[in-house]
Short mmCIF file of C-alpha atoms in Angstrom, two decimals:
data_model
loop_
_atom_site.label_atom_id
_atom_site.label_comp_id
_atom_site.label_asym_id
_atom_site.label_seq_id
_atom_site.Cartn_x
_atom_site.Cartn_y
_atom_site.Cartn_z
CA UNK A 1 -1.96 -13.38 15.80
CA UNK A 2 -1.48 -10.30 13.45
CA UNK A 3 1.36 -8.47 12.93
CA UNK A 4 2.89 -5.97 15.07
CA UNK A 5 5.57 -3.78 14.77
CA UNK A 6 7.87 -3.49 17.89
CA UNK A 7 7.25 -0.18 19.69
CA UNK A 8 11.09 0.85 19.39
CA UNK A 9 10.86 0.73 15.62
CA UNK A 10 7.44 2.92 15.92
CA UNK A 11 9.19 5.27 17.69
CA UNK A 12 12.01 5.59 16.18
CA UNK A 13 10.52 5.36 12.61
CA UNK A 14 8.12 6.95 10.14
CA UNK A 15 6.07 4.07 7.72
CA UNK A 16 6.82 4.58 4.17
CA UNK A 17 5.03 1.97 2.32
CA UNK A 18 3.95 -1.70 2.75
CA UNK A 19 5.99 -3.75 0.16
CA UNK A 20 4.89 -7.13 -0.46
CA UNK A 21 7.04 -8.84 2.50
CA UNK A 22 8.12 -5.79 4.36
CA UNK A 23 7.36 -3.02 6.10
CA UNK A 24 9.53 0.03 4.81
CA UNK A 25 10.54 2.40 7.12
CA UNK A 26 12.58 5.96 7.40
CA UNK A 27 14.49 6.63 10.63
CA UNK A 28 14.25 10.01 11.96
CA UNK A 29 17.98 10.82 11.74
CA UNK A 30 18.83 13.55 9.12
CA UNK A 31 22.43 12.90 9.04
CA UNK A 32 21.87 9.40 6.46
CA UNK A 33 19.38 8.67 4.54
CA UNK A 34 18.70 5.59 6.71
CA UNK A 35 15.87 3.05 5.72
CA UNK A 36 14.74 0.16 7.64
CA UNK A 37 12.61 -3.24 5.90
CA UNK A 38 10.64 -4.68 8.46
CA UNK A 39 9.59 -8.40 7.08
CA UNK A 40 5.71 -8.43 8.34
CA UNK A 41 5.92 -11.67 9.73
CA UNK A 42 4.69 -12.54 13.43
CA UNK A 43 7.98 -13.90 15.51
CA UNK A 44 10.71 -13.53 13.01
CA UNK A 45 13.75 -13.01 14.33
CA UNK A 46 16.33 -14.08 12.29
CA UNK A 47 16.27 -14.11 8.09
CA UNK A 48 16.14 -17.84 8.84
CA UNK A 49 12.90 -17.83 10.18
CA UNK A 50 11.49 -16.76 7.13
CA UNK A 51 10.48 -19.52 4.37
CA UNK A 52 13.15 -19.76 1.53
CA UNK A 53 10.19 -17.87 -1.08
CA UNK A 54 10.32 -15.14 1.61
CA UNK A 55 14.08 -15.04 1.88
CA UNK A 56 13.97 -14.32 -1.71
CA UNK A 57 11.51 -11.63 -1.55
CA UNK A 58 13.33 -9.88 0.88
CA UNK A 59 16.68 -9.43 -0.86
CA UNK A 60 14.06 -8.70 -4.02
CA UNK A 61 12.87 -5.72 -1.15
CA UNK A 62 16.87 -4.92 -0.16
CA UNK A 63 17.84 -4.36 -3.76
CA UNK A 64 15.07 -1.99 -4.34
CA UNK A 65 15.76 0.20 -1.60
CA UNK A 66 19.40 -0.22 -2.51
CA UNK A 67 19.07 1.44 -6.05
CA UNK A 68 16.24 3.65 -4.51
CA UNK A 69 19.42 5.18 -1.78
CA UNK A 70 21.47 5.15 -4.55
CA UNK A 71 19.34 7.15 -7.31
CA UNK A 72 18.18 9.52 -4.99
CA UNK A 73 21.00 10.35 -2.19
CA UNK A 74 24.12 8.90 -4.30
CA UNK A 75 25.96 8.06 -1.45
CA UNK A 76 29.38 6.82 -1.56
CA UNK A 77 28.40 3.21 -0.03
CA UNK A 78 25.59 1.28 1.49
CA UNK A 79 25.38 -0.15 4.96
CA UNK A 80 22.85 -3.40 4.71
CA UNK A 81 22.47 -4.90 8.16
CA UNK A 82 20.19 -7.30 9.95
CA UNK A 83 21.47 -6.86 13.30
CA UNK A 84 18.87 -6.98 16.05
CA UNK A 85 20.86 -7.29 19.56
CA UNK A 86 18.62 -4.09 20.39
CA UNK A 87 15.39 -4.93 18.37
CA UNK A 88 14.75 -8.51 18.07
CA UNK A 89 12.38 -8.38 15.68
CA UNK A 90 13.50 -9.01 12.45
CA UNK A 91 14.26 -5.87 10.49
CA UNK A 92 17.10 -4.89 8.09
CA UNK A 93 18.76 -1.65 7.74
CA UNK A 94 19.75 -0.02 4.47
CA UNK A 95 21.70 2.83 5.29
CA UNK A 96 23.15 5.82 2.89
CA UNK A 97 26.71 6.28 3.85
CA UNK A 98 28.71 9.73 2.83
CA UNK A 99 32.13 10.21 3.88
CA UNK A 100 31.32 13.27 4.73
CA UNK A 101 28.59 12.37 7.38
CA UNK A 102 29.51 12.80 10.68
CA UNK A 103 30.96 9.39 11.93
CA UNK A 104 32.34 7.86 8.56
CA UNK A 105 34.04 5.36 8.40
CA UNK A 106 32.27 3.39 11.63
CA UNK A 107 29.64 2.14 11.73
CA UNK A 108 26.10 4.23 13.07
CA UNK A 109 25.37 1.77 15.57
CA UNK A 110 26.32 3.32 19.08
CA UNK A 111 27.97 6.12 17.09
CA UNK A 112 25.71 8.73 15.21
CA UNK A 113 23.80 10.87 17.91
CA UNK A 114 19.75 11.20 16.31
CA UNK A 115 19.30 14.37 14.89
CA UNK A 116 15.39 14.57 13.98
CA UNK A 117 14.21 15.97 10.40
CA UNK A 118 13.40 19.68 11.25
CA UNK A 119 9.28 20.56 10.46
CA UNK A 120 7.97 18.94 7.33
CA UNK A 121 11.52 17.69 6.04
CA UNK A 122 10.27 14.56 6.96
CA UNK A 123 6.94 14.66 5.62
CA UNK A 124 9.05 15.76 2.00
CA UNK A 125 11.45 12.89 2.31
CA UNK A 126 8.40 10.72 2.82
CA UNK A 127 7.01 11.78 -0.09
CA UNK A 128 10.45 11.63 -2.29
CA UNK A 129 11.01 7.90 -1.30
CA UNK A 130 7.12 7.26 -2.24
CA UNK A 131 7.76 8.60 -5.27
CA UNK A 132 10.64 7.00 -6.21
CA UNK A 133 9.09 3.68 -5.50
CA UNK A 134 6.27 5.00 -7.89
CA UNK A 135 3.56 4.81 -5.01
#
């Protein structure tokens, strides 16, 4: 069985790159820079369903899209979240926070209405977060 990312996330998501564990994604929402690792592992669900080496890897994957958020959007803090009571597969969010975006200080779960990158904005952030990553 291959991998298959859940139709929600595919959706809601553009594909950056393929990291060594994780699929990285961009949410189309322009109101945070709002990045989502998608460990490409068949039936994860929780971060304890992946082995200990992959574990590893995947915090290696958080703290590069961590400094990536915070060289390129400087954003007053980082949300880092493995929730999943939507999307069970397993998938963690690494989310620029501003307090000057629109729902600061709670949380963008059930709070921040989607506002879609207007015509090619996405395409550019795309290509800014590629870059960054030196891909």
């Amino acid at each position: 069985m291959s991998f298959m990312l859940d139709a929600r996330l595919q959706a809601d998501c553009v594909e950056v790159a393929n990291l060594e564990l994780s699929k990285l994604l961009l949410m189309d929402n322009r109101n945070v820079p709002w990045l989502i690792l998608v460990p490409r592992k068949e039936k994860a669900i929780e971060i304890t369903d992946l082995s200990i080496t992959e574990q590893h890897m995947l915090l290696q994957e958080i703290n590069l899209v961590t400094q990536i958020q915070q060289k390129l959007f400087n954003p007053d803090k980082i949300n880092t979240a493995a929730i999943g009571n939507i999307v069970a597969q397993l998938h963690v969010h690494v989310i620029g926070r501003f307090k000057t975006d629109p729902v600061w200080p709670a949380p963008v779960w059930g709070n921040l209405q989607a506002e879609p990158y207007h015509k090619g904005e996405l395409q550019q952030r795309v290509q800014l977060l590629r870059h960054a990553m030196h891909i």
